[in-house]
PDB file of C-alpha atoms in Angstrom:
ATOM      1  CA  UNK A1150      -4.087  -7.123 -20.406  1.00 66.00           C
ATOM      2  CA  UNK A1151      -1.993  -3.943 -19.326  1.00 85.00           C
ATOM      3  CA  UNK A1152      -1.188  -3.404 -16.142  1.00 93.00           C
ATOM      4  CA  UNK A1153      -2.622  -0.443 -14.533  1.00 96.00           C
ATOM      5  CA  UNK A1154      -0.266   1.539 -11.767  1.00 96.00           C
ATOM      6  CA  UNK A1155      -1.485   2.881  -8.771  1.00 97.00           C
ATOM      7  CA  UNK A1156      -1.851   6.649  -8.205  1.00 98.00           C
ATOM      8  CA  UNK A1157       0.641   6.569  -5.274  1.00 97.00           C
ATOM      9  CA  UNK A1158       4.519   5.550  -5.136  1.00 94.00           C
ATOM     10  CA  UNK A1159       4.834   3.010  -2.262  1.00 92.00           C
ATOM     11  CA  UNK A1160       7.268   1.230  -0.720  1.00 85.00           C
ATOM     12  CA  UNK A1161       6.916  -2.730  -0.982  1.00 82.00           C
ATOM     13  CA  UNK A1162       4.170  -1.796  -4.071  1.00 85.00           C
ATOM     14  CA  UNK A1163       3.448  -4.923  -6.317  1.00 90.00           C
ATOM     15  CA  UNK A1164       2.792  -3.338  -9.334  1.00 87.00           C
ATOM     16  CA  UNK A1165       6.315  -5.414 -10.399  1.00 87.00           C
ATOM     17  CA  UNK A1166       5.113  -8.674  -8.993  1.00 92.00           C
ATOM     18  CA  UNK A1167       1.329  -8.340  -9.702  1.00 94.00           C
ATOM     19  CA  UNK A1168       1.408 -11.152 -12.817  1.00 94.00           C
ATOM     20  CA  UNK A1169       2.918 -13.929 -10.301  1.00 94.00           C
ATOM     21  CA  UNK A1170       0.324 -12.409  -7.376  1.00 96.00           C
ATOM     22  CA  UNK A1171      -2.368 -12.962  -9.871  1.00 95.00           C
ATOM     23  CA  UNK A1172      -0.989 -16.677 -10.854  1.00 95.00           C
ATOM     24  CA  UNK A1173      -1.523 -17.773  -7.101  1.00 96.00           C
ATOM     25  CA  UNK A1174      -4.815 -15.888  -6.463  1.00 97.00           C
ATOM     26  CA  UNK A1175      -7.644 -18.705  -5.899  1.00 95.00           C
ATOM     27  CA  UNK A1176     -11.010 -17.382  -7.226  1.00 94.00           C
ATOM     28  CA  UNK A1177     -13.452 -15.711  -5.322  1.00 94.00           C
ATOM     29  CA  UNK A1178     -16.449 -13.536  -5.238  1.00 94.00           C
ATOM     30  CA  UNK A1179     -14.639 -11.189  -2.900  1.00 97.00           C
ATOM     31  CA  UNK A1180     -11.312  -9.939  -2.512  1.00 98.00           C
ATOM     32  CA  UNK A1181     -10.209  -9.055   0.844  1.00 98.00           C
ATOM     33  CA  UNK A1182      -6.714  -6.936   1.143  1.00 98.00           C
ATOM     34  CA  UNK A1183      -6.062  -6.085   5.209  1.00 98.00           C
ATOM     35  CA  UNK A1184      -2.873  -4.474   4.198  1.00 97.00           C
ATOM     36  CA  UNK A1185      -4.092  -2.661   0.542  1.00 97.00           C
ATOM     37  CA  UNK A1186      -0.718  -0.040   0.635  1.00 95.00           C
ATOM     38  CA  UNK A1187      -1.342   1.729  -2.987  1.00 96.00           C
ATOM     39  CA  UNK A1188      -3.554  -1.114  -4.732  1.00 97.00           C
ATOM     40  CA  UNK A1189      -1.685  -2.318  -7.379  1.00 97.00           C
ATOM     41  CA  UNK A1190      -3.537  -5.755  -6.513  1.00 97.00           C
ATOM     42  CA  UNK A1191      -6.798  -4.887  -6.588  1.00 98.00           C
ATOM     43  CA  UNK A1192      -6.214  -2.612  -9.610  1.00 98.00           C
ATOM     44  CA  UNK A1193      -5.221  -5.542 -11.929  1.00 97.00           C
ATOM     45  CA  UNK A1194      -7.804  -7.921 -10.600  1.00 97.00           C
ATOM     46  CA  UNK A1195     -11.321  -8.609 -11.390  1.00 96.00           C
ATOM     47  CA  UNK A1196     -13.015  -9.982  -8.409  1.00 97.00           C
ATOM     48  CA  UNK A1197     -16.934  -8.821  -8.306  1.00 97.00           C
ATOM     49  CA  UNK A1198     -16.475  -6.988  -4.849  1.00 98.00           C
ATOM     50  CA  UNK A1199     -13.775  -5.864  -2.650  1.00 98.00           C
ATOM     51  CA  UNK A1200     -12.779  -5.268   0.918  1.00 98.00           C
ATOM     52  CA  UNK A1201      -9.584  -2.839   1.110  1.00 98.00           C
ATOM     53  CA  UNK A1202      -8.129  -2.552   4.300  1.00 98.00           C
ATOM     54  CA  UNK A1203      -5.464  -0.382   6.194  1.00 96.00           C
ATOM     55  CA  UNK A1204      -4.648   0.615   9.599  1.00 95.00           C
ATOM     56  CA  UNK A1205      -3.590   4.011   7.857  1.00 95.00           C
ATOM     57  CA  UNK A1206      -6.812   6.789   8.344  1.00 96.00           C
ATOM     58  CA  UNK A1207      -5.072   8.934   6.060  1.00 97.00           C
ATOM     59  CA  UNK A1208      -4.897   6.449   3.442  1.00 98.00           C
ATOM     60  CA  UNK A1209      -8.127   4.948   3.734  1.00 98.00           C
ATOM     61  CA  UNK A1210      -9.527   8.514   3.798  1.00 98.00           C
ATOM     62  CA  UNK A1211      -7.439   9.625   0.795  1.00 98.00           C
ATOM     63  CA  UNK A1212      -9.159   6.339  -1.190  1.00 98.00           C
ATOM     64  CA  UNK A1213     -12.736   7.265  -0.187  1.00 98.00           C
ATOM     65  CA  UNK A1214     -12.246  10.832  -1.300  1.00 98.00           C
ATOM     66  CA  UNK A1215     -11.193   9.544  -4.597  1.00 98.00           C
ATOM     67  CA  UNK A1216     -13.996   7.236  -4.876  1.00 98.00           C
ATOM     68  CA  UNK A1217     -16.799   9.643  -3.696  1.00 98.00           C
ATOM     69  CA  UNK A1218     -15.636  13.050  -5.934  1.00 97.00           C
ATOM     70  CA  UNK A1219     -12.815  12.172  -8.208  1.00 98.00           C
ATOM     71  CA  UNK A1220     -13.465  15.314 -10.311  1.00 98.00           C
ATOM     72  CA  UNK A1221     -13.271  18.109  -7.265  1.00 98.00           C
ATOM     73  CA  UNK A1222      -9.962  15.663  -5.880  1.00 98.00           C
ATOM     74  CA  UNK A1223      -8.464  15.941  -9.591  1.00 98.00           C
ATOM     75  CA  UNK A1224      -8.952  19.535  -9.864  1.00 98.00           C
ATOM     76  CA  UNK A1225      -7.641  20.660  -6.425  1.00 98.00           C
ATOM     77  CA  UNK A1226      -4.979  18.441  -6.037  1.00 98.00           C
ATOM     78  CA  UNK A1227      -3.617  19.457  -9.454  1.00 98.00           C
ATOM     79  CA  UNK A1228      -2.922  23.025  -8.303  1.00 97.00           C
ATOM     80  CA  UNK A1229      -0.252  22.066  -6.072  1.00 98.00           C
ATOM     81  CA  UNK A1230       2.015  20.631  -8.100  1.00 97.00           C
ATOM     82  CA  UNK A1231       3.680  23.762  -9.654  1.00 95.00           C
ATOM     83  CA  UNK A1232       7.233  24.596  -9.224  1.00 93.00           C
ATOM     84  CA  UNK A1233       6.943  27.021  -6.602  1.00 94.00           C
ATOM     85  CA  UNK A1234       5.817  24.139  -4.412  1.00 95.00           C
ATOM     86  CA  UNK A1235       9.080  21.484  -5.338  1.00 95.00           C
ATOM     87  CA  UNK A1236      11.041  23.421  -3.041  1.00 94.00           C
ATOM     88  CA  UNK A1237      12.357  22.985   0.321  1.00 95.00           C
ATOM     89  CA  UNK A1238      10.392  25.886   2.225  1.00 96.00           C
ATOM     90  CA  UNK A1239       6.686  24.646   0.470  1.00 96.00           C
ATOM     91  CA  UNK A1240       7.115  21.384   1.085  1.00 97.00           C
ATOM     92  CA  UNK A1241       7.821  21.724   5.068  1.00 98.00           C
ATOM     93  CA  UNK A1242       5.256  24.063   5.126  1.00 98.00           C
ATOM     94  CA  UNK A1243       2.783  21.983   3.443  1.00 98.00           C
ATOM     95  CA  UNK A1244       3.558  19.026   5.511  1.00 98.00           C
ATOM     96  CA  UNK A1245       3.190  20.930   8.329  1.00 98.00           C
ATOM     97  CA  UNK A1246      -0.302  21.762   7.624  1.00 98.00           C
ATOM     98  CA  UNK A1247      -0.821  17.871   6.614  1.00 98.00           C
ATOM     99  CA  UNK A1248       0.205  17.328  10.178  1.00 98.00           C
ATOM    100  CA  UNK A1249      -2.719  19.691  11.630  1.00 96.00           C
ATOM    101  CA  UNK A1250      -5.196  19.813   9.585  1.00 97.00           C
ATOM    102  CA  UNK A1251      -8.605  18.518  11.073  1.00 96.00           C
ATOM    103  CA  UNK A1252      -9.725  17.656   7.108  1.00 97.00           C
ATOM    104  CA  UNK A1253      -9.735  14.659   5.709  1.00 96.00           C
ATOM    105  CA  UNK A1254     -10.231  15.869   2.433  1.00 98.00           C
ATOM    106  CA  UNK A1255      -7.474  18.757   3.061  1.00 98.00           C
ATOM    107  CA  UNK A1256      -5.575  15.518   3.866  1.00 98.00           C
ATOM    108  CA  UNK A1257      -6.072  13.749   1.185  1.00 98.00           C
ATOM    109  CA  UNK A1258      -4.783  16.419  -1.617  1.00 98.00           C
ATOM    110  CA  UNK A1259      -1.852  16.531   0.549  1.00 98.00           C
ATOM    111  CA  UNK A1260      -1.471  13.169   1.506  1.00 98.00           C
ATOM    112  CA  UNK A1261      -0.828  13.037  -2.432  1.00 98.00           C
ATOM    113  CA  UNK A1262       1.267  16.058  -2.816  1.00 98.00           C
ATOM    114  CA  UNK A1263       3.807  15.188  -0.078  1.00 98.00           C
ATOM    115  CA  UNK A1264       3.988  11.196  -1.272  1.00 97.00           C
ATOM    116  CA  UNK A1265       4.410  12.617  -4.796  1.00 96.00           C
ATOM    117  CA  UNK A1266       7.285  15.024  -3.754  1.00 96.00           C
ATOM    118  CA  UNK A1267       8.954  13.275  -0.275  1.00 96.00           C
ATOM    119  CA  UNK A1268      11.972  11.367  -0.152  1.00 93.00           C
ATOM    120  CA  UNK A1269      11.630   8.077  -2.404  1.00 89.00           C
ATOM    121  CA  UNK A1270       7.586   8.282  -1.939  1.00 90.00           C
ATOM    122  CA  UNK A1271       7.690   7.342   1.466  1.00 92.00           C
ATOM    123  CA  UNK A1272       4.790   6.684   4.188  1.00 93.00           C
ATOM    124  CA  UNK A1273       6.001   7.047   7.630  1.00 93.00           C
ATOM    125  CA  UNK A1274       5.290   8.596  10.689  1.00 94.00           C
ATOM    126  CA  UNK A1275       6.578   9.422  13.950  1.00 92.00           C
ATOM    127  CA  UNK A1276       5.906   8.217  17.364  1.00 89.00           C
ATOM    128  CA  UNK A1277       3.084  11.448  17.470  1.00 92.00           C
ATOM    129  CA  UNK A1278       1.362  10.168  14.366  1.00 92.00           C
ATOM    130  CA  UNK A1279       3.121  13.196  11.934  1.00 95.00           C
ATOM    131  CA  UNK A1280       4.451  12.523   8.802  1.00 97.00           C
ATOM    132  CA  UNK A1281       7.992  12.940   9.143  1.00 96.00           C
ATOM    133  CA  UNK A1282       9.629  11.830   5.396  1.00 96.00           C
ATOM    134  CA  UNK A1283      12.090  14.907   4.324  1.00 96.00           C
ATOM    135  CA  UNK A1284      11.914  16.430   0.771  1.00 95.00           C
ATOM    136  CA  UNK A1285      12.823  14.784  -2.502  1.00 91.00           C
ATOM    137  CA  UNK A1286      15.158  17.518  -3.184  1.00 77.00           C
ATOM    138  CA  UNK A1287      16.235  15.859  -6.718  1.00 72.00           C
ATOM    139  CA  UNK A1288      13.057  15.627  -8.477  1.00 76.00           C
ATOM    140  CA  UNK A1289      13.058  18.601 -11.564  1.00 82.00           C
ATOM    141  CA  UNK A1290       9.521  17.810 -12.491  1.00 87.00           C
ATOM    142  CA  UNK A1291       6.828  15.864 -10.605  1.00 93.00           C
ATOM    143  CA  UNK A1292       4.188  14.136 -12.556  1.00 95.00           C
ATOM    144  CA  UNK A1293       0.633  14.419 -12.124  1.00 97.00           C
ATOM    145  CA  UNK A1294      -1.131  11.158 -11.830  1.00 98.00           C
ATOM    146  CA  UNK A1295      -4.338  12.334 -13.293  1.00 98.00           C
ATOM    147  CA  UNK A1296      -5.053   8.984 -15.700  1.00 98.00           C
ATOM    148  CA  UNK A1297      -3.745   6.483 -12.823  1.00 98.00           C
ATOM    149  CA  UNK A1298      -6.566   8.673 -10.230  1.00 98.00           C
ATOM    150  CA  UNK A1299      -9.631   8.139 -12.921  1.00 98.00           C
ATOM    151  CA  UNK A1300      -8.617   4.458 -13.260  1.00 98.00           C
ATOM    152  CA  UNK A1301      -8.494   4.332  -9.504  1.00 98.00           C
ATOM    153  CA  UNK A1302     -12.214   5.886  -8.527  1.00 98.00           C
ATOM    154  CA  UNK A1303     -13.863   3.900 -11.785  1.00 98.00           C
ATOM    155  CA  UNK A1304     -12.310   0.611 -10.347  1.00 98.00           C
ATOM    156  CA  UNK A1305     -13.452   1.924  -6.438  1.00 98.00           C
ATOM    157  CA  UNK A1306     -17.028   1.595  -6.759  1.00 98.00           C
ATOM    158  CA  UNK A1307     -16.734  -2.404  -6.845  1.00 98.00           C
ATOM    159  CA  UNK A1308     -14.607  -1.741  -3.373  1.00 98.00           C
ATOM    160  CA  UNK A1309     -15.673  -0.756   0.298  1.00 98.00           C
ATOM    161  CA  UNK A1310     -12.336   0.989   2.110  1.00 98.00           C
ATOM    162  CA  UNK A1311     -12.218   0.134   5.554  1.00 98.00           C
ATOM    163  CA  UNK A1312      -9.149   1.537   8.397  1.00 97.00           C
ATOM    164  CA  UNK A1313      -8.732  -1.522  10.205  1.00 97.00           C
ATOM    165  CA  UNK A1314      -5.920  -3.789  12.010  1.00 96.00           C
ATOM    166  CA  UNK A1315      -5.306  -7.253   9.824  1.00 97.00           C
ATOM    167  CA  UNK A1316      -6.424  -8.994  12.632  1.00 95.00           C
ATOM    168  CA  UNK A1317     -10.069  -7.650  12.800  1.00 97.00           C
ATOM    169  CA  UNK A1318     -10.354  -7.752   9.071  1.00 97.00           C
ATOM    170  CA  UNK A1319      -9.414 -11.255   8.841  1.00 97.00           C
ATOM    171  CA  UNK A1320     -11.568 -12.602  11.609  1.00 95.00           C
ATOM    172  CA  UNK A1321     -14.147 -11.106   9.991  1.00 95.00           C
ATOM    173  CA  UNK A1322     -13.946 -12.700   6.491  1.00 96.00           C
ATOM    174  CA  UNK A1323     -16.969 -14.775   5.072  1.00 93.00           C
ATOM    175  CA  UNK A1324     -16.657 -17.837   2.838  1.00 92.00           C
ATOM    176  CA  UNK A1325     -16.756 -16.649  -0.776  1.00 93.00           C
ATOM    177  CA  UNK A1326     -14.189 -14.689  -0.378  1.00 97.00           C
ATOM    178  CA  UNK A1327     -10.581 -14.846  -0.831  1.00 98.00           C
ATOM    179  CA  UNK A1328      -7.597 -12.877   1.260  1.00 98.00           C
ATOM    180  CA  UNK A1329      -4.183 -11.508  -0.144  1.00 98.00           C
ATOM    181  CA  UNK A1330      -1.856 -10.160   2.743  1.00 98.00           C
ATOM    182  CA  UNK A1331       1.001  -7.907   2.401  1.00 96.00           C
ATOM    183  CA  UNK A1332       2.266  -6.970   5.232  1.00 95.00           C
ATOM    184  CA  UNK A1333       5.060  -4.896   5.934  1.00 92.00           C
ATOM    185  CA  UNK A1334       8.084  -7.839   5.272  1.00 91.00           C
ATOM    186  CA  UNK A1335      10.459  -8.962   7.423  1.00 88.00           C
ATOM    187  CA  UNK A1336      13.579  -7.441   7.339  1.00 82.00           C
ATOM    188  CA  UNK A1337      16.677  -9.007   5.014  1.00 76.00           C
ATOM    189  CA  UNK A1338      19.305  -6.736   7.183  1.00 60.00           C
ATOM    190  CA  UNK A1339      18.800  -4.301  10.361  1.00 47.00           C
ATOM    191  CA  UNK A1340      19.673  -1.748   8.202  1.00 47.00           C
ATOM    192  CA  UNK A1341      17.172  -2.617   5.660  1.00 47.00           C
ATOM    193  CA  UNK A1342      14.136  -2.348   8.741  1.00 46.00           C
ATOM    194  CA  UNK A1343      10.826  -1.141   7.615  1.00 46.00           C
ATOM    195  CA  UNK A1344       8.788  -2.474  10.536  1.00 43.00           C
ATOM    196  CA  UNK A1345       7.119   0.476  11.666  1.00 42.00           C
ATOM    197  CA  UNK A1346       4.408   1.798   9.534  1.00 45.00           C
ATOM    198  CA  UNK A1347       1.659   4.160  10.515  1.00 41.00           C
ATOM    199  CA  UNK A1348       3.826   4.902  14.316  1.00 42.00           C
ATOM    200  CA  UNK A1349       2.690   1.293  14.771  1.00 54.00           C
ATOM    201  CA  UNK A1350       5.020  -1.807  15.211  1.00 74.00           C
ATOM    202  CA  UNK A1351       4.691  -5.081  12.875  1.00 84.00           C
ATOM    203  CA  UNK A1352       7.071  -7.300  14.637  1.00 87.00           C
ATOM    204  CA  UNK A1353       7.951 -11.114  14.432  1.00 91.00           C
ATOM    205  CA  UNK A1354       4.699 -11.862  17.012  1.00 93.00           C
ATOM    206  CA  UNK A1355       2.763 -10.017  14.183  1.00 94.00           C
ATOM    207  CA  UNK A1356       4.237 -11.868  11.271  1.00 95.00           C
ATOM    208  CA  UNK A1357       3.335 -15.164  13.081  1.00 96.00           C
ATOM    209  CA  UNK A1358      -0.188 -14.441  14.232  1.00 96.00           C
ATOM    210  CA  UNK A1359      -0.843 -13.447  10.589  1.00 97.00           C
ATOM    211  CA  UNK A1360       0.062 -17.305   9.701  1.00 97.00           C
ATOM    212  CA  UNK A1361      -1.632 -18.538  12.387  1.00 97.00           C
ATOM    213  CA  UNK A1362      -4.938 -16.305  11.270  1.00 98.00           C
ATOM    214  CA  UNK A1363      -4.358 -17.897   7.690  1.00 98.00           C
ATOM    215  CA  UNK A1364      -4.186 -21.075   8.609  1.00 97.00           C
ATOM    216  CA  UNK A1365      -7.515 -21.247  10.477  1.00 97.00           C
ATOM    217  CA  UNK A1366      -8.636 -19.237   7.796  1.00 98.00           C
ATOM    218  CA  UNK A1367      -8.231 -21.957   5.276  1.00 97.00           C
ATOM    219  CA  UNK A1368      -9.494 -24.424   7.963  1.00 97.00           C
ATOM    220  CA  UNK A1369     -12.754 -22.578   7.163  1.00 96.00           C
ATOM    221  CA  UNK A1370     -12.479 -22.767   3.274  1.00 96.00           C
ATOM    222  CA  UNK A1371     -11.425 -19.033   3.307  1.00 98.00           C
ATOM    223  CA  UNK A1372      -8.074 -19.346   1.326  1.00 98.00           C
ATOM    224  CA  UNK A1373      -5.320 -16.779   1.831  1.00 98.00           C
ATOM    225  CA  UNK A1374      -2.141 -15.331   0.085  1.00 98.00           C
ATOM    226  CA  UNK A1375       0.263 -13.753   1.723  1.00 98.00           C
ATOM    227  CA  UNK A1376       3.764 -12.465   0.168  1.00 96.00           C
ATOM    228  CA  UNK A1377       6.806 -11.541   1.892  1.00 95.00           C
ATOM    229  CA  UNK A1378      10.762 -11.862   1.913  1.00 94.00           C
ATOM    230  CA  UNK A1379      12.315 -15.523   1.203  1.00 94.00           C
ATOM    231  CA  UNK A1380      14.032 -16.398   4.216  1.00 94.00           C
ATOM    232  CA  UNK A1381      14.644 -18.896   6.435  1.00 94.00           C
ATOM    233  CA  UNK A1382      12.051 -17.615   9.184  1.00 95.00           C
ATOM    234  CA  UNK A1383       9.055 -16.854   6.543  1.00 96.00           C
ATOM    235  CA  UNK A1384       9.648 -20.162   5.540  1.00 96.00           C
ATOM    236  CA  UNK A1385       9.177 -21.297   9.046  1.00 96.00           C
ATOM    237  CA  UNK A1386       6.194 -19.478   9.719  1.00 97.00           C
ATOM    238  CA  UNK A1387       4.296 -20.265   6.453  1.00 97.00           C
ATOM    239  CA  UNK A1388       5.372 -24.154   6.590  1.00 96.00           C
ATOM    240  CA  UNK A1389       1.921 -25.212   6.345  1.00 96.00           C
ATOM    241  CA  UNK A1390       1.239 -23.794   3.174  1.00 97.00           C
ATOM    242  CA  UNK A1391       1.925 -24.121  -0.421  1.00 97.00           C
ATOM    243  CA  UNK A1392       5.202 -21.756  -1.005  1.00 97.00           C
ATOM    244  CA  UNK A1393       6.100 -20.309  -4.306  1.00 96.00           C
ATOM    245  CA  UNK A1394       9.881 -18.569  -4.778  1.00 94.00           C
ATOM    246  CA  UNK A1395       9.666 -15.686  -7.035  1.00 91.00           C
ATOM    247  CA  UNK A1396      11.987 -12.595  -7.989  1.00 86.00           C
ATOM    248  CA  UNK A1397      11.365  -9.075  -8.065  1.00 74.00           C
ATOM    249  CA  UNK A1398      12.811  -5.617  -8.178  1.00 65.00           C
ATOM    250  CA  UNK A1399      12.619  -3.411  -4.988  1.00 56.00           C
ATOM    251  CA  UNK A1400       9.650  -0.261  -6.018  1.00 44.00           C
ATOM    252  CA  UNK A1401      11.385   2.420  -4.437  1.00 43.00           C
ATOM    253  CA  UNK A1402      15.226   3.414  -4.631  1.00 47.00           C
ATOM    254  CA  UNK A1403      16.812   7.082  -4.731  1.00 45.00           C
ATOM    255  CA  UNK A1404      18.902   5.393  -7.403  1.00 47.00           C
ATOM    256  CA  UNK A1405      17.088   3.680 -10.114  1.00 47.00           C
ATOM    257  CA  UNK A1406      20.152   1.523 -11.273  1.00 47.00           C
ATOM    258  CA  UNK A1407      20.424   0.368  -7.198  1.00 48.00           C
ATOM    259  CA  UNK A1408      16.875  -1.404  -7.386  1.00 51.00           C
ATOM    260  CA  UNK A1409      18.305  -5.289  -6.746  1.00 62.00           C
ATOM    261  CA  UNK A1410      16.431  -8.280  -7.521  1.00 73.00           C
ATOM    262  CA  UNK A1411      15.324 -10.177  -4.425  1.00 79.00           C
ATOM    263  CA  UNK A1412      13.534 -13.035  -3.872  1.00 87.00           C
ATOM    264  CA  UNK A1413      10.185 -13.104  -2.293  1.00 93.00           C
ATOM    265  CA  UNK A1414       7.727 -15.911  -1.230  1.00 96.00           C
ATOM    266  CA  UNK A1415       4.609 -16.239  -1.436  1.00 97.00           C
ATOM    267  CA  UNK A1416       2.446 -18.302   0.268  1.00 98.00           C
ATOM    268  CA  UNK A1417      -1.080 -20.165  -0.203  1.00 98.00           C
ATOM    269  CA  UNK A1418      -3.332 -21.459   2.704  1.00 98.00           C
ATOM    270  CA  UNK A1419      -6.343 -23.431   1.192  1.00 95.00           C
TER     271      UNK A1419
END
């Protein structure tokens, strides 16, 4: 089968890893993602139903849109991606209006425009909520992901998008259904740091309640994968579960030949 990409570039995406993801994946009825990022997961699965999770409102929003009116999203997100708008000047000014808009579905066209054209494809925000990721300055042409949206809102009617913290989603999960975490990873170097996401914190207490929540998870017959970095720590954390050493490329990278293999882990509570 051929993988499908997601609409969005995202940082930590699994599009690369999505055939070893899939490997480990018990079945289910249900597939519940509290962390869903861009979807490249739920894209290339085939559970019956889905719960997609994410503590970012824009996101979620974005994902709804598509799912509800994928025609009027295509069409008006389309026109912004024109040359006059790859420059400097329109893209702070259309980030700008991102930032204060009271639409979501103003949002959501720009939410795609400014991950489409910011630095690397970038989600982040500052300690006010705003999207704060400078321009992309290099990019000569910037593609239109028209097919990879219609793929997206044909596979969203099987799914129910919910902006939620991990926490809430996962004590809410029924038997029948299975969960695949990926939460923002723990970082390899300090320099390397990607804990904040959405002006909220995912710190070391977070990476171990998330085991903890799996574990009693699977104590209920509720089995759950969750990926991350290889190191010494995750290894720690997830001891009580089956762990599985794979090796991917990093998704996002200003320079294409830079994008190292690293090893990741992923782990299975059932």
């Amino acid at each position: 089968m051929k993988k499908q990409r997601a609409f969005l570039k995202w940082a930590g995406g699994k599009y690369s890893l999505v055939e070893q993801i899939i490997k480990h994946l018990p079945e289910g009825d249900l597939l519940v993602e509290p962390f869903v990022g861009a979807g490249s997961v739920f894209l290339n699965t085939n559970y019956e139903r889905y719960i997609l999770a994410d503590i970012n409102h824009d996101l979620i929003a974005l994902f709804n849109t598509i799912k509800e009116q994928p025609e009027k999203f295509i069409d008006d997100a389309r026109v912004l991606f024109n040359p006059q708008n790859n420059q400097t000047a329109a893209f702070y000014e259309l980030r700008n209006f991102f930032n204060y808009t009271k639409s979501d579905y103003q949002k959501s066209l720009l939410f795609l425009y400014l991950n489409r054209h910011c630095y690397n494809g970038l989600c982040r925000y500052n300690s006010k909520g705003e999207f704060n990721v400078p321009f992309g300055q290099n990019y000569d042409r910037v593609y239109f992901p028209e097919d990879e949206i219609i793929a997206f809102s044909e596979k969203a009617q099987k799914a129910e998008f919910v902006c939620a913290s991990y926490h809430s989603v996962m004590q809410n999960a029924q038997k029948g259904s299975v969960v695949y975490c990926d939460p923002p990873y723990v970082p390899l170097s300090v320099s390397s740091s990607f804990t904040s996401y959405y002006s909220i914190d995912f710190g070391i207490d977070d990476q171990k309640n998330l085991a903890t929540l799996a574990e009693n998870l699977a104590k209920k017959d509720i089995p759950v994968l969750i990926s991350n970095h290889d190191t010494t720590d995750t290894r720690d954390w997830y001891q009580h579960a089956k762990l599985h050493s794979v090796t991917s490329r990093r998704s996002i990278n200003s320079n294409g030949s830079g994008r190292k293999k690293i090893d990741e882990l992923l782990a299975l509570y059932s």
